CSV table of C-alpha atoms in Angstrom, one decimal:
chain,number,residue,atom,x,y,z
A,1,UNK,CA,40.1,118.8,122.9
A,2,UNK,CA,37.0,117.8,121.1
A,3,UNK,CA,35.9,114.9,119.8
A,4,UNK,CA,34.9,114.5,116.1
A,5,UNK,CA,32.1,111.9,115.2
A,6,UNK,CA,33.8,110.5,112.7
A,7,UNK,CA,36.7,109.7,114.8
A,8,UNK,CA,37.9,106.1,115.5
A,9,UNK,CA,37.0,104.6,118.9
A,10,UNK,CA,39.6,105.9,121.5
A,11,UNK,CA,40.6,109.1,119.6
A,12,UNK,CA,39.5,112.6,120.1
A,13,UNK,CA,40.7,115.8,117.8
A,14,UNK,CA,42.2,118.7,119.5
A,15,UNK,CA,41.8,121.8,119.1
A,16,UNK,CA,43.3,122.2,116.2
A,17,UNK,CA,41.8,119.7,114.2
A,18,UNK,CA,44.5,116.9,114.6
A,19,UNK,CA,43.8,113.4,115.8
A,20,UNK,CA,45.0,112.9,119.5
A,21,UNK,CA,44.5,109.4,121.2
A,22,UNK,CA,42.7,109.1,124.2
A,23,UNK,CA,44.0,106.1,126.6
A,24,UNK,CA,41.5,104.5,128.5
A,25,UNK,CA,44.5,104.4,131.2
A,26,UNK,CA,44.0,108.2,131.6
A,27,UNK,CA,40.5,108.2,132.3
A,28,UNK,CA,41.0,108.1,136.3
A,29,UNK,CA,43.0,111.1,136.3
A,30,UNK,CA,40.5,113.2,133.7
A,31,UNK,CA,37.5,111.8,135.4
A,32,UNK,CA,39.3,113.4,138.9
A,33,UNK,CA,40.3,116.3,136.6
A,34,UNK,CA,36.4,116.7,135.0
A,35,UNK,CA,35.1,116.3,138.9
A,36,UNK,CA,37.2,118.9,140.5
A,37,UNK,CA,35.9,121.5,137.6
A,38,UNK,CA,32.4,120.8,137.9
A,39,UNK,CA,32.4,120.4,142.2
A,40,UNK,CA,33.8,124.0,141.2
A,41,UNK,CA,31.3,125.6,139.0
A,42,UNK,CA,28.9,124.3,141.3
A,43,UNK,CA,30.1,126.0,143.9
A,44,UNK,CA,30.2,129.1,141.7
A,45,UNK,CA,27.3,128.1,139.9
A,46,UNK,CA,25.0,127.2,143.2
A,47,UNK,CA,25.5,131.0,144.6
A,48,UNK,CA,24.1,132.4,142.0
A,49,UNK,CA,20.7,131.2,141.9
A,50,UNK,CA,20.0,131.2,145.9
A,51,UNK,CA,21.3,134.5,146.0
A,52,UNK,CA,18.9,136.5,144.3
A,53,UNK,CA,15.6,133.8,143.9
A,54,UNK,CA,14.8,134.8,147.2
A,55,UNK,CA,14.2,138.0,146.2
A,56,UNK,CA,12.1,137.2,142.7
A,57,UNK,CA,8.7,137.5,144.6
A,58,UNK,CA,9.4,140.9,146.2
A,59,UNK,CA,10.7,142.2,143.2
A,60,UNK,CA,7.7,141.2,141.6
A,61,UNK,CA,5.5,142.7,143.9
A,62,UNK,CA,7.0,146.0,143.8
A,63,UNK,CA,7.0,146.4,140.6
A,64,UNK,CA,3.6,144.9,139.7
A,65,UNK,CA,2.0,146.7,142.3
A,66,UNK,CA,0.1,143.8,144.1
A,67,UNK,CA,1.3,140.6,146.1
A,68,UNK,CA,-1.0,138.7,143.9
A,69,UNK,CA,1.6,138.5,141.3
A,70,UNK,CA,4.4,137.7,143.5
A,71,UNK,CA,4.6,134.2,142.6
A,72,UNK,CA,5.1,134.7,139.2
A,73,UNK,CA,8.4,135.8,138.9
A,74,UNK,CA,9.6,132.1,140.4
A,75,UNK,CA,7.1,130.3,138.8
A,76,UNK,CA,9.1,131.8,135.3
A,77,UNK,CA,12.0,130.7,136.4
A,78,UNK,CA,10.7,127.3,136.4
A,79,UNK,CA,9.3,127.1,133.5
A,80,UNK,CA,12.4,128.8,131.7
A,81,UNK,CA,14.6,126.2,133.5
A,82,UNK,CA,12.4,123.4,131.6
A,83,UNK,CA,12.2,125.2,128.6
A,84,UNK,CA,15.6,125.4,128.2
A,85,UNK,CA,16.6,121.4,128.8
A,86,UNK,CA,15.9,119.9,125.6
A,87,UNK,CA,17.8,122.4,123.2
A,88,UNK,CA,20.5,122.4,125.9
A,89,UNK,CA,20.3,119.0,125.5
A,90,UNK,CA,20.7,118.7,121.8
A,91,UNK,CA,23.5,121.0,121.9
A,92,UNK,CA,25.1,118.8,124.3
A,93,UNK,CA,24.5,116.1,121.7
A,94,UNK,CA,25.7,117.8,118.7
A,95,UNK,CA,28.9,120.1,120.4
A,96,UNK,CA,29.4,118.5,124.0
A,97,UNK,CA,28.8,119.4,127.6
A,98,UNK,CA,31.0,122.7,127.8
A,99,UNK,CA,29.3,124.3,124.9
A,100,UNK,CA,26.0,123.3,126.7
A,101,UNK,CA,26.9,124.7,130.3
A,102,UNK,CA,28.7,127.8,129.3
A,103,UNK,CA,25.6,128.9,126.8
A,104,UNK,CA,23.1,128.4,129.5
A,105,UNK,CA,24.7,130.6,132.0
A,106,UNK,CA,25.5,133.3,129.0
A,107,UNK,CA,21.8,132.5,129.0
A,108,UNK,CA,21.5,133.3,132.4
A,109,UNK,CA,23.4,136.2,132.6
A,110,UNK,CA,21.5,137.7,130.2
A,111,UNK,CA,18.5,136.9,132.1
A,112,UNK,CA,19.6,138.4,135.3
A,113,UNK,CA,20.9,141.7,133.2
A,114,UNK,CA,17.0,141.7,131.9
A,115,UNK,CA,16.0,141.6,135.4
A,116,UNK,CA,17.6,144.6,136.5
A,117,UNK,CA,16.7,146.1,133.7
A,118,UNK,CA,12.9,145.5,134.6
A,119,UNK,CA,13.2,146.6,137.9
A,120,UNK,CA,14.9,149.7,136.7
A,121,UNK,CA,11.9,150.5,134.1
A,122,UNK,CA,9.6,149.4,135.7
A,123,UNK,CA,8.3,146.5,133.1
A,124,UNK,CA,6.6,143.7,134.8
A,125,UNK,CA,6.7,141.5,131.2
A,126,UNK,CA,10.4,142.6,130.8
A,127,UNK,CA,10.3,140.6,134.5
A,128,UNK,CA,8.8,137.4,133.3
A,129,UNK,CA,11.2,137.8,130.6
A,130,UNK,CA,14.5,137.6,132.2
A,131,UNK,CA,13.1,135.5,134.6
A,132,UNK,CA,12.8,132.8,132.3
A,133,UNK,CA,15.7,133.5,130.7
A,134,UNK,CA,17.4,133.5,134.4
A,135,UNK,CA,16.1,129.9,135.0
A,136,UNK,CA,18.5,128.2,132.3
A,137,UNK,CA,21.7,128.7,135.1
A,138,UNK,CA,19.4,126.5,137.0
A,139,UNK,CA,19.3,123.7,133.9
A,140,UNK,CA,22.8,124.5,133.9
A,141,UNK,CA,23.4,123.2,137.6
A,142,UNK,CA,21.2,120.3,137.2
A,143,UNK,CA,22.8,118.8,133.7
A,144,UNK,CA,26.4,119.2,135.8
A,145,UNK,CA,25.4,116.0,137.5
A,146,UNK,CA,25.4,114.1,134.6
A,147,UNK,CA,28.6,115.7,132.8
A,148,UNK,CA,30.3,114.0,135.9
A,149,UNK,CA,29.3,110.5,135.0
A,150,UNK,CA,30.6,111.0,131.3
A,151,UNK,CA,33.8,109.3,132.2
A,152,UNK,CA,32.8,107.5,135.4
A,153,UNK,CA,33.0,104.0,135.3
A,154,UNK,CA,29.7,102.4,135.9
A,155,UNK,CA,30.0,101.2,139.4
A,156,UNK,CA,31.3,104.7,140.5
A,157,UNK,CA,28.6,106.8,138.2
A,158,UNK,CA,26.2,107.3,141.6
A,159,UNK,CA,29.5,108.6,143.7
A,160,UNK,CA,30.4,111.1,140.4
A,161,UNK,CA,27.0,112.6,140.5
A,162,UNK,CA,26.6,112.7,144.4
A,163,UNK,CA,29.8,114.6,144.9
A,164,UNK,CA,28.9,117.4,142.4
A,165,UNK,CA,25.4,117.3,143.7
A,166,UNK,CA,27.1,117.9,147.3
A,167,UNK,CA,29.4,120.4,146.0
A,168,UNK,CA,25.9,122.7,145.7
A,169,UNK,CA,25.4,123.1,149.5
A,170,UNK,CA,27.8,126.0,149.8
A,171,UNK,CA,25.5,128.1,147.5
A,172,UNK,CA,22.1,126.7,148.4
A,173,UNK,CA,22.9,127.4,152.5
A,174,UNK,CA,25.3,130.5,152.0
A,175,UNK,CA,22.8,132.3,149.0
A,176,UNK,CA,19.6,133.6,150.7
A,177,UNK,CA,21.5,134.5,153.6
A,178,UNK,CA,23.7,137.0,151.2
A,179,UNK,CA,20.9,138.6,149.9
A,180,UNK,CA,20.0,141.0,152.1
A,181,UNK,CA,23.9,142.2,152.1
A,182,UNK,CA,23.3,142.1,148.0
A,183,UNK,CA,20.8,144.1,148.0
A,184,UNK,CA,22.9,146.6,151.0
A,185,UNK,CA,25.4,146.9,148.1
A,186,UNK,CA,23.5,149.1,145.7
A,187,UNK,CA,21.9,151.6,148.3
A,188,UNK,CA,22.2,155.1,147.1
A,189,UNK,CA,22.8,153.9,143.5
A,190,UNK,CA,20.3,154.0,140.3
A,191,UNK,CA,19.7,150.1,140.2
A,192,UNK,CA,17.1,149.0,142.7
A,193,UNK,CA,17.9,147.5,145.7
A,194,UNK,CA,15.8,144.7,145.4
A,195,UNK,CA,17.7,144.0,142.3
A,196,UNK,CA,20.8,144.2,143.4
A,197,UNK,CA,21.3,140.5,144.2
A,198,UNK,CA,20.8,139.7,140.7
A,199,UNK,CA,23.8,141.7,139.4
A,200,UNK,CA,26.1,139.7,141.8
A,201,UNK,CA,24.1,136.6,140.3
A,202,UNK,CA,25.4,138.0,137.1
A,203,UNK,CA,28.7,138.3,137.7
A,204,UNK,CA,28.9,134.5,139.3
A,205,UNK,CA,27.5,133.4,136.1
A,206,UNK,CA,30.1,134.8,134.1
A,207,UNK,CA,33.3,133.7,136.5
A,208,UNK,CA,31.2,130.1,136.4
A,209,UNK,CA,31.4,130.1,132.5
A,210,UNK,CA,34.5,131.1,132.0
A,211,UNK,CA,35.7,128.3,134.4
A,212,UNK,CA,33.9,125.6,132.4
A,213,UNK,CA,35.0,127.4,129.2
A,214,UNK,CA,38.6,127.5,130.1
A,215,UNK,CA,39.4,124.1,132.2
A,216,UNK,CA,36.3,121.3,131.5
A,217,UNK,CA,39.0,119.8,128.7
A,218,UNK,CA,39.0,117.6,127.1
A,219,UNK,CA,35.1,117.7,127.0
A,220,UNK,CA,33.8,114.4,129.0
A,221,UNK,CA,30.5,113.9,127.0
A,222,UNK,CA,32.7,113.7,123.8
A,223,UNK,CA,35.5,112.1,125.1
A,224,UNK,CA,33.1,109.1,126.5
A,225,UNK,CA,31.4,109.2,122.9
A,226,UNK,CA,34.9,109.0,121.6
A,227,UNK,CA,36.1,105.8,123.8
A,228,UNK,CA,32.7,104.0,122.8
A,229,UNK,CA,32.7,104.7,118.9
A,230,UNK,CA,29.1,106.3,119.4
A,231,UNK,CA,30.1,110.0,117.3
A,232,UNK,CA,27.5,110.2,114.3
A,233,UNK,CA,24.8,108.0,115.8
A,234,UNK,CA,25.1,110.4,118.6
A,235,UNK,CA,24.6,113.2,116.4
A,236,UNK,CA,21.5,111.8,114.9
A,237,UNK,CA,20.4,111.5,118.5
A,238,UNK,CA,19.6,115.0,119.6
A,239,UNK,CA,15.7,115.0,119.3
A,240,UNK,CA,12.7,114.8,121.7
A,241,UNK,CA,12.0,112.0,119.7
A,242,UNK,CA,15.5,110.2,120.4
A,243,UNK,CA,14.9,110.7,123.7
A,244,UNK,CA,11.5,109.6,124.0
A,245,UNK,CA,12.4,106.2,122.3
A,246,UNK,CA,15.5,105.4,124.1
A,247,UNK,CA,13.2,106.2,127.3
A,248,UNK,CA,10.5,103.4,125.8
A,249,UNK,CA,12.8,101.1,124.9
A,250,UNK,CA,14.5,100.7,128.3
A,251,UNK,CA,12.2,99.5,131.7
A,252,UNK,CA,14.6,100.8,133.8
A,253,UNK,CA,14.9,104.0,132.1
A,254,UNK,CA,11.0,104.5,132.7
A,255,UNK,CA,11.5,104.0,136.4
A,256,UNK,CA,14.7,106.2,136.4
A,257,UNK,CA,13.0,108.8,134.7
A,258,UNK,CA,9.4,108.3,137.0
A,259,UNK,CA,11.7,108.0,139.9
A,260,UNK,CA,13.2,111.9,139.6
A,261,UNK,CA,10.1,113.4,138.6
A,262,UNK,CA,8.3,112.2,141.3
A,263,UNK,CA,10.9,112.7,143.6
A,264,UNK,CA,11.3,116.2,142.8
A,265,UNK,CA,8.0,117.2,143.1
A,266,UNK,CA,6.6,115.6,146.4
A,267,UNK,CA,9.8,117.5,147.6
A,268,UNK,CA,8.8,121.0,145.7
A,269,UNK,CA,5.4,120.3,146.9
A,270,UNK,CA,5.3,120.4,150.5
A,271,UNK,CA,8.4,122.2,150.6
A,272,UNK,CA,7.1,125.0,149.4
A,273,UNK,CA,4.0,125.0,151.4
A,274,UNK,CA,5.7,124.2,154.8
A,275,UNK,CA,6.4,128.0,156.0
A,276,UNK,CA,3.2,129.1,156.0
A,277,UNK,CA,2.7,125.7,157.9
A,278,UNK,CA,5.5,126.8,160.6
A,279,UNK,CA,3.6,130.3,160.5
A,280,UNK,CA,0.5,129.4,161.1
A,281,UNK,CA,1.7,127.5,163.9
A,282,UNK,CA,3.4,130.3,165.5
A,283,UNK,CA,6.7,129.9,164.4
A,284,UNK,CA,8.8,133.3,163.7
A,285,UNK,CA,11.4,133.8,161.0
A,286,UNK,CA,14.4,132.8,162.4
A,287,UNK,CA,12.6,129.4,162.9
A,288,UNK,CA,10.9,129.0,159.9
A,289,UNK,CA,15.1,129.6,159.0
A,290,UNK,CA,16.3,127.2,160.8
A,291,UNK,CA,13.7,124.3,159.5
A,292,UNK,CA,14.4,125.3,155.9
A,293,UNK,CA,18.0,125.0,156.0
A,294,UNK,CA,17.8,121.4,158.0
A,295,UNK,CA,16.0,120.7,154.6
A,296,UNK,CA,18.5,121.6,152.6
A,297,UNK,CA,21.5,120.2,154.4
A,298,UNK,CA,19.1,116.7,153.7
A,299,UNK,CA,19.2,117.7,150.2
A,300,UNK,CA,22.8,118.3,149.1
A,301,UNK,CA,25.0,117.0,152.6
A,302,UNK,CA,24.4,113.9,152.5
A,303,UNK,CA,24.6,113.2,149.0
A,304,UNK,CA,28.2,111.4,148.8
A,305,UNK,CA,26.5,108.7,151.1
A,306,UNK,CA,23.2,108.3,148.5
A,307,UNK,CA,26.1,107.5,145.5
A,308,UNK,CA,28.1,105.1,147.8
A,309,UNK,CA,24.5,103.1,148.3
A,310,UNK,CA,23.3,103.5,145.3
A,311,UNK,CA,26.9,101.9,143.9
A,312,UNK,CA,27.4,99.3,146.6
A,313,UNK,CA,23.6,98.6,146.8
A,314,UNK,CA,22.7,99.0,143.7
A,315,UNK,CA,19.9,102.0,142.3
A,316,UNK,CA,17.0,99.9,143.0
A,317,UNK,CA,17.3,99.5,147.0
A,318,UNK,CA,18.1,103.4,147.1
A,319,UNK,CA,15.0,104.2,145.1
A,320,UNK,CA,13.5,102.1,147.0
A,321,UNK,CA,15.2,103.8,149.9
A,322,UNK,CA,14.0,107.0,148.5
A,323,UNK,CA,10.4,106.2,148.8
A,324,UNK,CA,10.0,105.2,152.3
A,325,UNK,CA,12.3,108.4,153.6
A,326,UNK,CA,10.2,110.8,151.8
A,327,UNK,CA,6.7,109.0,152.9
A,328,UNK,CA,8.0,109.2,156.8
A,329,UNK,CA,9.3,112.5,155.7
A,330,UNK,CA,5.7,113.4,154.5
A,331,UNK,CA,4.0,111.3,157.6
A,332,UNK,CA,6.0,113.8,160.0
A,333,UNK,CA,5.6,116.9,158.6
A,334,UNK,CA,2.0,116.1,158.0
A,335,UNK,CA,1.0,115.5,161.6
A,336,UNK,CA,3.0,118.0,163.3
A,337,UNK,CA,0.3,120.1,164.3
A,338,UNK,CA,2.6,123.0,165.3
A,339,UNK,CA,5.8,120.8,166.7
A,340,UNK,CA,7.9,122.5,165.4
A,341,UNK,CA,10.6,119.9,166.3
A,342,UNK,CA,8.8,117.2,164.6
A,343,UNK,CA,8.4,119.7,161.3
A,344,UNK,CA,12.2,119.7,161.6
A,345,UNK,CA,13.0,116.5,161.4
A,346,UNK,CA,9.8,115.8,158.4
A,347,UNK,CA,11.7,118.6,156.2
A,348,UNK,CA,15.1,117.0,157.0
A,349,UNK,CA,14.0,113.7,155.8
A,350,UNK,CA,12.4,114.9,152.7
A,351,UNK,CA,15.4,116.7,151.5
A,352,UNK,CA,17.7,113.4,152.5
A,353,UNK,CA,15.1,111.8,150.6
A,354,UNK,CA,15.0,114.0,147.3
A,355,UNK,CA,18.5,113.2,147.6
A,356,UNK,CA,18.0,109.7,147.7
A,357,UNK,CA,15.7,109.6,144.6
A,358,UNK,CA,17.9,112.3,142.6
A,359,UNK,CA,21.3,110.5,143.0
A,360,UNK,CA,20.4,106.9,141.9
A,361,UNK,CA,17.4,107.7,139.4
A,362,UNK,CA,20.1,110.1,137.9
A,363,UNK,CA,22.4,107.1,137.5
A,364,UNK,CA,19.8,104.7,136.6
A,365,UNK,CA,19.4,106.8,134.0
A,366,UNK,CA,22.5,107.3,132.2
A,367,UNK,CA,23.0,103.2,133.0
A,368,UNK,CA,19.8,102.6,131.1
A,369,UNK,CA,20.4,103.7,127.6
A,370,UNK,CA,22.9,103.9,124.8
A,371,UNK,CA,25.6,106.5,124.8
A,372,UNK,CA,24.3,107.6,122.0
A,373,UNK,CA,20.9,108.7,123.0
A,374,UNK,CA,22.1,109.9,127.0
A,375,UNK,CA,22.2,113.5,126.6
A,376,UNK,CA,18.5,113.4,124.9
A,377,UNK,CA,17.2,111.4,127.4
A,378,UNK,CA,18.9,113.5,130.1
A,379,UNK,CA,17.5,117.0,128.7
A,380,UNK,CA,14.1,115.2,128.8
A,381,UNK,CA,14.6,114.2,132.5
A,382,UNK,CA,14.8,117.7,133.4
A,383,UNK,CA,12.3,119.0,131.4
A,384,UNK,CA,10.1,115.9,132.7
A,385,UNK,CA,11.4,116.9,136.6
A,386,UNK,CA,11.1,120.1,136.2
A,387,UNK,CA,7.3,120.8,134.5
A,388,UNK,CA,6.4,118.2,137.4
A,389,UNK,CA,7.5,120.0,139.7
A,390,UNK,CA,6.2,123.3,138.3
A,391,UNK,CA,2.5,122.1,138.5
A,392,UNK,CA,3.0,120.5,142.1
A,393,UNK,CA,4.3,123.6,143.6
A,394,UNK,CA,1.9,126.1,141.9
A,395,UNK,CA,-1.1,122.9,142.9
A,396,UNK,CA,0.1,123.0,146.3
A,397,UNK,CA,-1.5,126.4,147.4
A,398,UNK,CA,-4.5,125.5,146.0
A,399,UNK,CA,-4.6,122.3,148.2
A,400,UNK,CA,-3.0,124.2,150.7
A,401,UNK,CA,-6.2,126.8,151.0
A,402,UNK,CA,-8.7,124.4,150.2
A,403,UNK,CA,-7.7,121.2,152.4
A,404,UNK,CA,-4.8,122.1,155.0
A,405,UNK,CA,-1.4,121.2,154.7
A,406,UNK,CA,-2.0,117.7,156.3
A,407,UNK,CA,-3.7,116.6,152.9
A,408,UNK,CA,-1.1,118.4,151.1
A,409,UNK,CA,1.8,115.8,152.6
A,410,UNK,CA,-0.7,112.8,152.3
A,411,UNK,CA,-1.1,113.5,148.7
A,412,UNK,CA,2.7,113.9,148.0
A,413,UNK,CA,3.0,110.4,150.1
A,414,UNK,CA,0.4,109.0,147.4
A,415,UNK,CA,2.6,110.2,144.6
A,416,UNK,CA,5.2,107.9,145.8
A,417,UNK,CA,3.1,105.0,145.3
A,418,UNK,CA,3.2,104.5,141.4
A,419,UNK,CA,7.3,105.0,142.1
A,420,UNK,CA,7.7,102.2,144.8
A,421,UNK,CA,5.5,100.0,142.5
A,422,UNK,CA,7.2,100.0,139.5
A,423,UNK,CA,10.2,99.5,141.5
A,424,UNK,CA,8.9,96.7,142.7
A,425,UNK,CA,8.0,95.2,139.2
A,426,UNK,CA,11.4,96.3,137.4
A,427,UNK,CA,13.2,94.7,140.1
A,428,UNK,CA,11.5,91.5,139.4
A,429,UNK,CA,10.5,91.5,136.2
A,430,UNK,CA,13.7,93.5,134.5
A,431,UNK,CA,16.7,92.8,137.3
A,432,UNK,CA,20.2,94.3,136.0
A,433,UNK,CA,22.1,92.8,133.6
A,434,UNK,CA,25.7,91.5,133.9
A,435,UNK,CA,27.8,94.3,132.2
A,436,UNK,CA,31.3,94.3,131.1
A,437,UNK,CA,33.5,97.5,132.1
A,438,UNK,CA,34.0,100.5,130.6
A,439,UNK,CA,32.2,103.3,129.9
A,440,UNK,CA,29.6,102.7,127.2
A,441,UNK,CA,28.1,100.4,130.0
């Protein structure tokens, strides 16, 4: 079913063309329905990234020639995954979320093809290439979240996006540990084994788009669009320019959109910087391991508990929330000094409060502007999140060489600050206003 803009509130068109009515009595079991699919392609969806990004910096260094480079091949990734929000935005906007998801992973199949290719010939530009081209499964994952609020009702949005935010941490524990046997696969074949993990990353992509192809129906973004009479001003709605205005328009939006940004990239930042930390500090592999999967478990376990708050609290005490669990998180990790234990438990708490800042900013961001405009302001989220997040990580070596990694965490601490503040301010100055149900709230 898909929803044309023309359409009266609370009717859709079907496949074939012909008016179908959508009951706003049905919208617990399609919202259940449009959950269960995405929790799914996450699943799917959250293999195939872990699974062979582990491997993007040795695959660059064997085929440049020189560890220098190594980073690069991640680093593309990145900036493909934020290159590729806004038009997967407006194509959200003008066609709906399965059109959206299942052309970003064709996207990224094509990219992980183009990798393979690379390492086959050779071609370090052929690399970057399907690297970048690799990194819109990754914009694919992250716009899932908000395809599950489409036909939440408000005071269950944070819960909708928590649980398919949780349905990731099969993928993001299970994938690096899958791709040495990945690799294994292709020994004594002509693709190389460093390789191999992205032709399994492949296939996922493809069994992941033909799920959302086949069962994300009726299509949530247009069905919501459909229920709240917002069709052709959606449709004139699918700019950076849309998106940026909605943004300015709405004080709470600023702070939801400051709030994941921010977030995201004190976590990317030290993150990224904390095994050579653990390294230098004597820890081995299997520890370095252990620590980075604590961090993860932070990041995607406990995510179902983030929506509940976030509903039940509301999304200003879990931002709030957000901010002091990633500046202990930062405080701990910062001061370790080689405890290894004390590292632990300063990743843990920065994943747990990623988590935090991801699951109501995400909310507080589809409850901050007009039906209409959410898909713009969504793909500029993500772009905003994920350019951020790109210049922190590729900043945090340099601080890292220069000052040490305890001035690394202090300055991901300070970050926060600007966040808690304007938390502070919204919640005085712009508190939330009464709502009636429904879901153009």
């Amino acid at each position: 079913m898909s929803t044309s803009p023309d359409a009266a509130p609370g009717t859709a068109l079907g496949s074939g063309g012909a008016a179908a009515p959508v009951d706003a009595a049905d919208l617990p079991r399609l919202q259940r329905r449009t959950s269960a699919v995405l929790m799914a392609s996450q699943i799917l969806g959250g293999l195939g990234v872990p699974i062979s990004i582990a491997l993007a910096p040795v695959l660059a260094t064997e085929i440049s020639g020189t560890e220098a480079l190594s980073g690069f091949a991640s680093t593309a990734a990145v900036i493909g995954t934020a290159l590729v929000s806004l038009p997967l935005a407006a194509l959200m906007t003008a066609r709906g979320r399965r059109p959206g998801l299942v052309v970003a992973y064709a996207i990224g199949t094509l990219g992980a093809a183009l990798v393979v290719l690379a390492a086959s010939v050779r071609s370090f530009p052929l690399l970057m290439l399907g690297m970048a081209a690799f990194g819109a499964a990754s914009s694919a994952n992250l716009q899932a979240r908000f395809a599950a609020a489409d036909l939440a009702a408000p005071d269950r949005r944070a819960r909708a996006i928590s649980l398919v935010v949780w349905s990731s941490t099969l993928g993001a524990v299970l994938g690096p540990n899958l791709s040495a046997p990945a690799s294994d696969s292709f020994a004594g074949t002509s693709i190389p084994q460093t390789a191999g993990p992205f032709v399994w990353a492949g296939a996922v992509f493809v069994l992941t788009g033909t799920l959302l192809a086949v069962f994300l129906r009726p299509d949530p973004l247009l069905t919501a669009r459909a229920l709240a009479g917002a069709g052709e001003q959606s449709r004139q709605a699918r700019s950076l320019r849309a998106g940026l205005a909605a943004v300015k328009a709405s004080p709470r939006a600023r702070l939801a959109l400051l709030t994941v940004a921010v977030s995201h990239t004190a976590m990317v930042s030290i993150m990224v910087m904390t095994p050579m930390d653990l390294s230098h500090h004597g820890a081995g592999l299997r520890l370095v391991g252990l620590v980075i999967s604590g961090h993860i478990a932070g990041m995607f376990a406990f995510s179902p508990v983030m929506g509940w708050l976030a509903d039940r609290l509301g999304r200003l005490s879990v931002i709030g929330l957000a901010a002091g669990l990633l500046s202990l998180a930062a405080l701990l990790a910062g001061t370790a000094h080689g405890n290894h234990a004390q590292s632990a438990a300063g990743l843990f708490l920065l994943g747990l409060g990623w988590s935090a800042g991801m699951v109501s900013g995400s909310a507080l961001l589809t409850d901050s502007v007009p039906q209409a405009a959410r898909a713009a302001v969504q793909g500029l989220s993500d772009l905003t999140m994920n350019t951020a997040a790109g210049v922190g990580g590729a900043a945090a070596g340099l601080v890292m060489s220069q000052a040490g990694y305890g001035w690394l965490n202090a300055i991901g601490a300070a970050l926060l600050l600007p966040m808690a503040a304007l938390a502070l301010f919204t919640a005085r100055r712009h508190p939330q206003p009464a709502k009636p149900g429904g879901l153009s709230s």
